CSV table of C-alpha atoms and ligand atoms in Angstrom, one decimal:
chain,number,residue,atom,x,y,z
A,1,UNK,CA,206.5,66.6,128.4
A,2,UNK,CA,206.2,63.0,127.0
A,3,UNK,CA,203.7,62.2,124.2
A,4,UNK,CA,201.3,60.5,126.8
A,5,UNK,CA,201.4,63.8,128.8
A,6,UNK,CA,200.7,66.0,125.8
A,7,UNK,CA,197.7,63.7,125.0
A,8,UNK,CA,196.5,63.7,128.5
A,9,UNK,CA,196.5,67.6,128.7
A,10,UNK,CA,194.9,67.8,125.3
A,11,UNK,CA,192.0,65.7,126.5
A,12,UNK,CA,191.6,67.1,130.2
A,13,UNK,CA,188.7,69.5,129.3
A,14,UNK,CA,186.4,67.0,127.5
A,15,UNK,CA,183.9,64.7,128.8
A,16,UNK,CA,185.1,61.2,128.0
A,17,UNK,CA,182.7,58.7,127.0
A,18,UNK,CA,185.1,55.9,125.9
A,19,UNK,CA,188.8,55.7,126.9
A,20,UNK,CA,189.9,53.4,124.1
A,21,UNK,CA,189.4,54.1,121.2
A,22,UNK,CA,189.2,57.6,122.6
A,23,UNK,CA,185.9,59.3,122.3
A,24,UNK,CA,184.7,62.4,124.1
A,25,UNK,CA,182.1,65.2,124.0
A,26,UNK,CA,182.7,68.8,124.2
A,27,UNK,CA,181.7,70.6,127.3
A,28,UNK,CA,178.7,72.9,127.0
A,29,UNK,CA,181.1,76.0,126.9
A,30,UNK,CA,182.4,74.7,123.5
A,31,UNK,CA,179.2,76.0,121.9
A,32,UNK,CA,179.4,79.5,123.3
A,33,UNK,CA,182.0,81.3,120.9
A,34,UNK,CA,182.1,81.3,117.3
A,35,UNK,CA,185.2,79.1,117.2
A,36,UNK,CA,185.6,76.2,119.7
A,37,UNK,CA,188.9,76.2,121.4
A,38,UNK,CA,190.8,73.0,120.1
A,39,UNK,CA,190.9,71.7,123.7
A,40,UNK,CA,187.1,71.8,123.8
A,41,UNK,CA,186.5,70.3,120.4
A,42,UNK,CA,184.8,66.9,120.6
A,43,UNK,CA,186.7,63.8,119.5
A,44,UNK,CA,185.3,60.8,117.8
A,45,UNK,CA,187.6,57.9,116.6
A,46,UNK,CA,186.7,54.4,115.7
A,47,UNK,CA,190.3,52.9,116.3
A,48,UNK,CA,193.4,53.6,118.4
A,49,UNK,CA,195.4,56.6,117.6
A,50,UNK,CA,197.6,55.5,114.5
A,51,UNK,CA,201.0,56.4,113.5
A,52,UNK,CA,201.3,58.2,110.0
A,53,UNK,CA,204.3,58.0,107.9
A,54,UNK,CA,203.9,61.6,106.7
A,55,UNK,CA,202.9,60.8,103.1
A,56,UNK,CA,199.7,61.2,101.2
A,57,UNK,CA,199.5,58.9,98.2
A,58,UNK,CA,197.1,59.5,95.5
A,59,UNK,CA,196.3,56.8,93.0
A,60,UNK,CA,193.5,54.7,91.4
A,61,UNK,CA,192.0,56.0,88.0
A,62,UNK,CA,194.4,59.0,87.7
A,63,UNK,CA,197.0,59.9,85.0
A,64,UNK,CA,199.7,60.8,87.3
A,65,UNK,CA,199.8,58.8,90.7
A,66,UNK,CA,201.3,61.3,93.2
A,67,UNK,CA,202.8,61.2,96.7
A,68,UNK,CA,202.7,64.4,98.8
A,69,UNK,CA,204.4,65.3,102.1
A,70,UNK,CA,203.2,68.0,104.5
A,71,UNK,CA,205.6,70.5,102.8
A,72,UNK,CA,204.1,69.6,99.4
A,73,UNK,CA,200.7,70.4,100.8
A,74,UNK,CA,201.9,73.5,102.4
A,75,UNK,CA,203.2,74.7,99.0
A,76,UNK,CA,199.7,74.5,97.5
A,77,UNK,CA,197.4,77.7,97.7
A,78,UNK,CA,196.3,78.1,101.3
A,79,UNK,CA,192.7,78.0,102.3
A,80,UNK,CA,191.0,78.7,105.7
A,81,UNK,CA,187.4,77.7,106.4
A,82,UNK,CA,185.6,77.7,109.8
A,83,UNK,CA,183.5,74.6,109.7
A,84,UNK,CA,181.0,73.2,112.1
A,85,UNK,CA,181.5,69.5,112.4
A,86,UNK,CA,178.7,67.3,114.0
A,87,UNK,CA,178.9,63.7,114.6
A,88,UNK,CA,176.0,61.8,113.0
A,89,UNK,CA,175.5,60.0,116.2
A,90,UNK,CA,175.2,63.2,118.1
A,91,UNK,CA,171.9,63.1,120.2
A,92,UNK,CA,171.8,59.3,120.0
A,93,UNK,CA,170.9,59.1,123.7
A,94,UNK,CA,167.7,60.9,123.2
A,95,UNK,CA,166.3,58.4,120.9
A,96,UNK,CA,163.7,55.7,122.0
A,97,UNK,CA,164.0,52.9,121.7
A,98,UNK,CA,167.6,53.5,122.5
A,99,UNK,CA,169.7,52.6,119.5
A,100,UNK,CA,172.9,50.7,119.7
A,101,UNK,CA,176.1,52.7,119.2
A,102,UNK,CA,178.4,55.1,121.0
A,103,UNK,CA,176.4,56.8,123.7
A,104,UNK,CA,176.7,60.4,122.6
A,105,UNK,CA,174.7,63.0,124.5
A,106,UNK,CA,174.2,66.3,122.7
A,107,UNK,CA,177.7,67.7,122.6
A,108,UNK,CA,179.5,65.8,119.6
A,109,UNK,CA,179.5,69.1,117.7
A,110,UNK,CA,182.1,72.0,117.6
A,111,UNK,CA,183.5,74.6,115.2
A,112,UNK,CA,187.1,75.1,114.2
A,113,UNK,CA,189.1,77.3,111.9
A,114,UNK,CA,190.8,74.8,109.6
A,115,UNK,CA,193.9,75.7,107.3
A,116,UNK,CA,194.9,73.5,104.4
A,117,UNK,CA,195.0,72.9,100.8
A,118,UNK,CA,191.9,72.6,98.6
A,119,UNK,CA,191.0,68.8,97.8
A,120,UNK,CA,190.2,70.1,94.3
A,121,UNK,CA,193.9,71.2,94.0
A,122,UNK,CA,195.3,68.0,95.4
A,123,UNK,CA,193.2,66.0,93.0
A,124,UNK,CA,194.1,68.1,90.0
A,125,UNK,CA,197.8,67.2,90.6
A,126,UNK,CA,197.0,63.5,90.1
A,127,UNK,CA,194.6,64.2,87.1
A,128,UNK,CA,191.7,61.9,87.5
A,129,UNK,CA,190.5,60.1,84.4
A,130,UNK,CA,187.1,60.6,82.8
A,131,UNK,CA,186.0,57.2,84.1
A,132,UNK,CA,186.2,58.4,87.7
A,133,UNK,CA,183.0,57.9,89.9
A,134,UNK,CA,183.9,58.0,93.4
A,135,UNK,CA,187.0,59.1,95.5
A,136,UNK,CA,188.0,56.8,98.3
A,137,UNK,CA,189.8,58.2,101.3
A,138,UNK,CA,191.9,55.9,103.6
A,139,UNK,CA,192.9,56.8,107.2
A,140,UNK,CA,196.1,55.5,108.8
A,141,UNK,CA,193.9,54.0,111.6
A,142,UNK,CA,192.8,50.4,111.7
A,143,UNK,CA,192.1,47.6,114.1
A,144,UNK,CA,189.8,44.8,115.2
A,145,UNK,CA,186.0,45.6,114.7
A,146,UNK,CA,184.5,42.5,116.2
A,147,UNK,CA,180.8,42.6,117.1
A,148,UNK,CA,180.2,45.9,115.4
A,149,UNK,CA,180.6,44.9,111.7
A,150,UNK,CA,177.6,45.0,109.6
A,151,UNK,CA,178.9,44.2,106.0
A,152,UNK,CA,179.4,40.4,105.7
A,153,UNK,CA,182.8,40.9,103.8
A,154,UNK,CA,184.4,43.0,106.6
A,155,UNK,CA,187.8,41.8,107.9
A,156,UNK,CA,186.8,42.1,111.5
A,157,UNK,CA,190.3,41.3,112.7
A,158,UNK,CA,191.8,44.3,110.8
A,159,UNK,CA,189.6,46.9,109.5
A,160,UNK,CA,190.7,50.5,108.3
A,161,UNK,CA,188.8,53.6,108.3
A,162,UNK,CA,187.8,54.4,104.6
A,163,UNK,CA,185.1,56.9,103.3
A,164,UNK,CA,184.3,58.1,99.9
A,165,UNK,CA,182.8,61.1,98.1
A,166,UNK,CA,181.5,61.5,94.6
A,167,UNK,CA,184.3,62.7,92.3
A,168,UNK,CA,182.2,65.6,91.0
A,169,UNK,CA,181.9,66.8,94.5
A,170,UNK,CA,185.5,66.2,95.5
A,171,UNK,CA,186.9,68.0,92.5
A,172,UNK,CA,184.7,71.0,92.8
A,173,UNK,CA,186.5,73.9,94.3
A,174,UNK,CA,183.0,75.4,95.4
A,175,UNK,CA,182.6,72.4,97.8
A,176,UNK,CA,185.5,74.0,99.7
A,177,UNK,CA,186.8,70.6,100.9
A,178,UNK,CA,190.2,70.8,102.6
A,179,UNK,CA,193.1,68.5,103.3
A,180,UNK,CA,193.6,70.4,106.4
A,181,UNK,CA,197.0,70.5,108.4
A,182,UNK,CA,196.2,73.3,110.9
A,183,UNK,CA,193.3,73.6,113.4
A,184,UNK,CA,192.7,77.0,114.9
A,185,UNK,CA,196.2,78.2,113.9
A,186,UNK,CA,198.2,75.3,115.1
A,187,UNK,CA,199.4,72.0,113.5
A,188,UNK,CA,196.8,69.3,113.8
A,189,UNK,CA,196.8,67.5,117.2
A,190,UNK,CA,196.9,63.7,117.2
A,191,UNK,CA,193.2,63.3,118.1
A,192,UNK,CA,192.1,65.4,115.4
A,193,UNK,CA,193.9,63.7,112.6
A,194,UNK,CA,197.6,64.8,112.4
A,195,UNK,CA,199.5,65.3,110.2
A,196,UNK,CA,196.5,66.0,107.8
A,197,UNK,CA,192.9,65.3,107.3
A,198,UNK,CA,189.9,65.9,105.2
A,199,UNK,CA,187.4,68.7,106.3
A,200,UNK,CA,184.1,68.3,104.4
A,201,UNK,CA,181.9,71.3,105.0
A,202,UNK,CA,178.2,70.6,105.5
A,203,UNK,CA,178.4,66.8,105.8
A,204,UNK,CA,178.0,65.0,109.0
A,205,UNK,CA,181.7,64.7,110.1
A,206,UNK,CA,182.1,61.0,109.4
A,207,UNK,CA,183.2,62.2,105.9
A,208,UNK,CA,186.1,64.3,107.3
A,209,UNK,CA,188.6,61.4,107.2
A,210,UNK,CA,191.4,61.8,109.9
A,211,UNK,CA,195.0,60.7,109.5
A,212,UNK,CA,194.5,60.8,105.7
A,213,UNK,CA,196.9,58.3,104.1
A,214,UNK,CA,195.6,57.4,100.7
A,215,UNK,CA,193.3,58.9,98.1
A,216,UNK,CA,192.1,56.6,95.1
A,217,UNK,CA,189.8,57.7,92.3
A,218,UNK,CA,187.5,54.7,91.7
A,219,UNK,CA,185.5,53.8,88.6
A,220,UNK,CA,182.8,52.1,90.6
A,221,UNK,CA,180.7,53.2,93.5
A,222,UNK,CA,182.4,52.7,96.8
A,223,UNK,CA,181.0,50.3,99.4
A,224,UNK,CA,182.7,49.7,102.9
A,225,UNK,CA,181.9,49.3,106.5
A,226,UNK,CA,181.9,53.1,107.4
A,227,UNK,CA,180.0,53.9,104.1
A,228,UNK,CA,177.4,51.3,103.5
A,229,UNK,CA,177.4,49.3,106.7
A,230,UNK,CA,177.4,52.0,109.4
A,231,UNK,CA,176.4,55.6,108.8
A,232,UNK,CA,173.2,54.5,107.1
A,233,UNK,CA,169.7,55.5,108.0
A,234,UNK,CA,167.9,52.2,108.7
A,235,UNK,CA,164.4,53.6,108.7
A,236,UNK,CA,161.9,51.3,110.0
A,237,UNK,CA,159.2,52.1,107.2
A,238,UNK,CA,161.1,53.2,104.2
A,239,UNK,CA,164.4,52.4,102.2
A,240,UNK,CA,167.6,52.8,103.9
A,241,UNK,CA,169.6,56.0,103.1
A,242,UNK,CA,173.2,57.1,103.4
A,243,UNK,CA,174.0,59.6,106.1
A,244,UNK,CA,175.1,62.7,104.3
A,245,UNK,CA,174.4,66.4,105.1
A,246,UNK,CA,174.0,67.7,108.7
A,247,UNK,CA,170.3,68.2,109.6
A,248,UNK,CA,169.1,71.7,110.5
A,249,UNK,CA,169.4,72.2,114.3
A,250,UNK,CA,169.3,75.0,116.9
A,251,UNK,CA,171.0,74.8,120.5
A,252,UNK,CA,170.3,77.0,123.4
A,253,UNK,CA,173.8,77.9,124.9
A,254,UNK,CA,172.6,80.3,127.6
A,255,UNK,CA,171.0,79.6,130.1
A,256,UNK,CA,172.5,76.1,130.7
A,257,UNK,CA,169.9,73.4,131.3
A,258,UNK,CA,168.6,73.5,134.8
A,259,UNK,CA,169.9,77.0,135.6
A,260,UNK,CA,168.3,79.2,138.1
A,261,UNK,CA,167.9,82.7,136.8
A,262,UNK,CA,167.2,86.0,138.6
A,263,UNK,CA,163.9,87.8,137.8
A,264,UNK,CA,163.9,90.5,135.0
A,265,UNK,CA,164.8,90.6,131.5
A,266,UNK,CA,167.1,87.9,130.3
A,267,UNK,CA,168.7,87.3,126.9
A,268,UNK,CA,168.5,83.7,125.8
A,269,UNK,CA,171.3,82.8,123.4
A,270,UNK,CA,172.3,80.0,121.1
A,271,UNK,CA,173.6,78.5,117.9
A,272,UNK,CA,172.0,77.1,114.8
A,273,UNK,CA,173.5,75.4,111.8
A,274,UNK,CA,172.4,73.1,108.8
A,275,UNK,CA,174.2,71.2,106.1
A,276,UNK,CA,171.6,72.6,103.6
A,277,UNK,CA,172.8,76.1,103.5
A,278,UNK,CA,172.3,78.9,106.0
A,279,UNK,CA,169.7,78.9,108.8
A,280,UNK,CA,166.9,81.4,107.9
A,281,UNK,CA,164.8,81.4,111.0
A,282,UNK,CA,165.1,80.6,114.6
A,283,UNK,CA,162.0,80.6,116.9
A,284,UNK,CA,161.7,80.3,120.7
A,285,UNK,CA,158.8,78.7,122.6
A,286,UNK,CA,158.3,79.4,126.4
A,287,UNK,CA,155.4,76.9,126.7
A,288,UNK,CA,154.7,73.4,125.6
A,289,UNK,CA,151.8,74.6,123.4
A,290,UNK,CA,153.8,75.6,120.5
A,291,UNK,CA,153.5,79.4,120.6
A,292,UNK,CA,156.6,80.3,118.7
A,293,UNK,CA,158.4,83.8,119.0
A,294,UNK,CA,160.8,84.8,116.4
A,295,UNK,CA,164.5,85.1,117.7
A,296,UNK,CA,167.0,87.4,116.5
A,297,UNK,CA,169.2,85.6,114.0
A,298,UNK,CA,172.7,86.8,113.0
A,299,UNK,CA,173.8,86.3,109.4
A,300,UNK,CA,176.4,83.6,109.0
A,301,UNK,CA,180.0,84.7,109.6
A,302,UNK,CA,181.1,82.1,107.0
A,303,UNK,CA,179.3,79.7,104.7
A,304,UNK,CA,180.0,76.6,106.8
A,305,UNK,CA,179.8,77.7,110.4
A,306,UNK,CA,177.1,77.9,113.0
A,307,UNK,CA,175.1,81.1,113.4
A,308,UNK,CA,174.3,83.0,116.6
A,309,UNK,CA,170.8,83.8,117.7
A,310,UNK,CA,169.3,85.6,120.6
A,311,UNK,CA,165.9,86.2,122.2
A,312,UNK,CA,164.9,88.7,124.6
A,313,UNK,CA,162.8,87.1,127.4
A,314,UNK,CA,161.2,90.0,129.1
A,315,UNK,CA,158.3,88.5,131.3
A,316,UNK,CA,159.5,85.4,133.1
A,317,UNK,CA,157.6,85.0,136.3
A,318,UNK,CA,158.7,83.2,139.5
A,319,UNK,CA,158.9,79.4,139.0
A,320,UNK,CA,159.8,76.8,136.5
A,321,UNK,CA,159.8,77.6,132.7
A,322,UNK,CA,160.4,75.5,129.7
A,323,UNK,CA,162.6,76.8,126.8
A,324,UNK,CA,162.6,75.5,123.3
A,325,UNK,CA,164.4,76.7,120.2
A,326,UNK,CA,163.5,75.7,116.6
A,327,UNK,CA,165.5,76.3,113.5
A,328,UNK,CA,164.5,76.5,109.7
A,329,UNK,CA,167.1,76.4,107.0
A,330,UNK,CA,167.3,77.9,103.5
A,331,UNK,CA,166.0,74.7,102.0
A,332,UNK,CA,162.8,75.0,104.2
A,333,UNK,CA,163.8,72.2,106.5
A,334,UNK,CA,162.4,72.7,110.1
A,335,UNK,CA,163.5,70.7,113.1
A,336,UNK,CA,161.1,67.9,114.3
A,337,UNK,CA,159.6,67.6,117.9
A,338,UNK,CA,160.4,63.8,117.8
A,339,UNK,CA,163.7,62.5,116.8
A,340,UNK,CA,163.5,60.6,113.3
A,341,UNK,CA,164.3,57.3,114.8
A,342,UNK,CA,166.5,54.9,112.8
A,343,UNK,CA,168.2,51.8,114.0
A,344,UNK,CA,171.6,53.1,114.3
A,345,UNK,CA,170.6,56.4,115.9
A,346,UNK,CA,171.8,58.9,113.4
A,347,UNK,CA,170.8,62.5,112.6
A,348,UNK,CA,168.9,63.4,115.8
A,349,UNK,CA,167.9,66.9,115.1
A,350,UNK,CA,164.9,67.1,117.4
A,351,UNK,CA,163.9,70.4,119.0
A,352,UNK,CA,165.7,70.9,122.4
A,353,UNK,CA,163.7,71.2,125.4
A,354,UNK,CA,165.3,72.5,128.7
A,355,UNK,CA,163.8,74.0,131.8
A,356,UNK,CA,165.0,76.8,134.1
A,357,UNK,CA,163.8,78.2,137.4
A,358,UNK,CA,163.3,81.8,138.0
A,359,UNK,CA,163.6,83.2,141.6
B,401,MTE,N1,190.4,58.1,110.0
B,401,MTE,C1,189.3,58.4,110.7
B,401,MTE,N2,188.7,59.4,110.4
B,401,MTE,C2,187.5,59.9,111.1
B,401,MTE,C3,187.0,59.0,112.1
B,401,MTE,C4,187.7,57.8,112.4
B,401,MTE,O1,187.4,57.0,113.2
B,401,MTE,N3,188.9,57.5,111.7
B,401,MTE,N4,185.8,59.3,112.7
B,401,MTE,C5,184.9,60.3,111.8
B,401,MTE,C6,183.8,60.7,112.6
B,401,MTE,S1,182.6,59.5,112.8
B,401,MTE,C7,183.7,61.9,113.1
B,401,MTE,S2,182.3,62.5,114.0
B,401,MTE,C8,184.9,63.1,112.9
B,401,MTE,C9,185.3,63.5,114.3
B,401,MTE,O2,186.4,64.5,114.1
B,401,MTE,P1,187.1,65.1,115.4
B,401,MTE,O3,187.6,63.8,116.3
B,401,MTE,O4,188.2,65.9,115.0
B,401,MTE,O5,186.0,65.9,116.1
B,401,MTE,O6,186.0,62.3,112.3
B,401,MTE,C10,185.7,61.4,111.3
B,401,MTE,N5,186.9,61.0,110.7
B,402,MO,MO1,180.8,60.8,113.8
């Protein structure tokens, strides 16, 4: 098979929303299991697939500038984390007025088992100096960014994907951030950031820089198109805020929207996740009036992955029924009814409403 054939088959099961740069939603089945099969994991890329020279350079405010290969990364202690990644733009199409940006429905979310070195171990090799504030992560992908650029100093002819994290978080082993080189037990595929990428648990997935090429410790806070231009909540009535942790959200995975179900007891199932620690409660409503019934919530199978919930629906009569599911997280955040509108359409965690018919 050629490289192009490989790419085409890796993409065949996804719902493409943009051919170039390639962006695709997961099909609904991607949310059913604990782990999303790689070929069903959504893809979000701002630029064409890059080539990568196989080296990760680490510099800036460090005592020992370092260059690592894939073999060097593999020689560091190996860590595995199942991580739910959600694009901050997931659900944008449900916002009104419709924001500009990639037209994501509700399936820019997936969970994979990632394997790699801890970012804290990688940084320790280079020894960040005491003056370090932020850590900048550069992808190998770049290209024109006409019409979209927000920051005035952006080179719209040749922009590179760059994001940053606070040094304190990047260097913290407990943050469990990976420089990942495997996804679901295989080497990373091109669309997911081969040969290695960042995976930042709990953050909206924009933080998880693919095709990672350079890491620099900075002594000033980082600004850049993908940090302070885009991925900013531009609230209509309060100061702008950076997109960071995933908002609490529940999804109904069974039944599928619009399904026709037989009469009799039916177990409604779904997933729930939050970037603010575990989900502590999921409730289901069978009317539009807000009568909420507790669902059975499974404990997390890991600290950074979605949880299963289920609800025994015993008395569904013939006809159409609405189903809603609402999650609450450990920090007390509850999903809103109305998406929190912001100009670029990020962080829509509104309560999902679907209907099914019973015959
Ligand atoms: N280098 C690079 N990293 C990137 C991006 C990108 O465009 N370039 N997109 C980010 C965004 S917005 C998301 S949602 C995730 C998607 O990861 P996935 O394609 O593996 O699902 O990658 C992030 N990392
Ligand atoms: Mo994203």
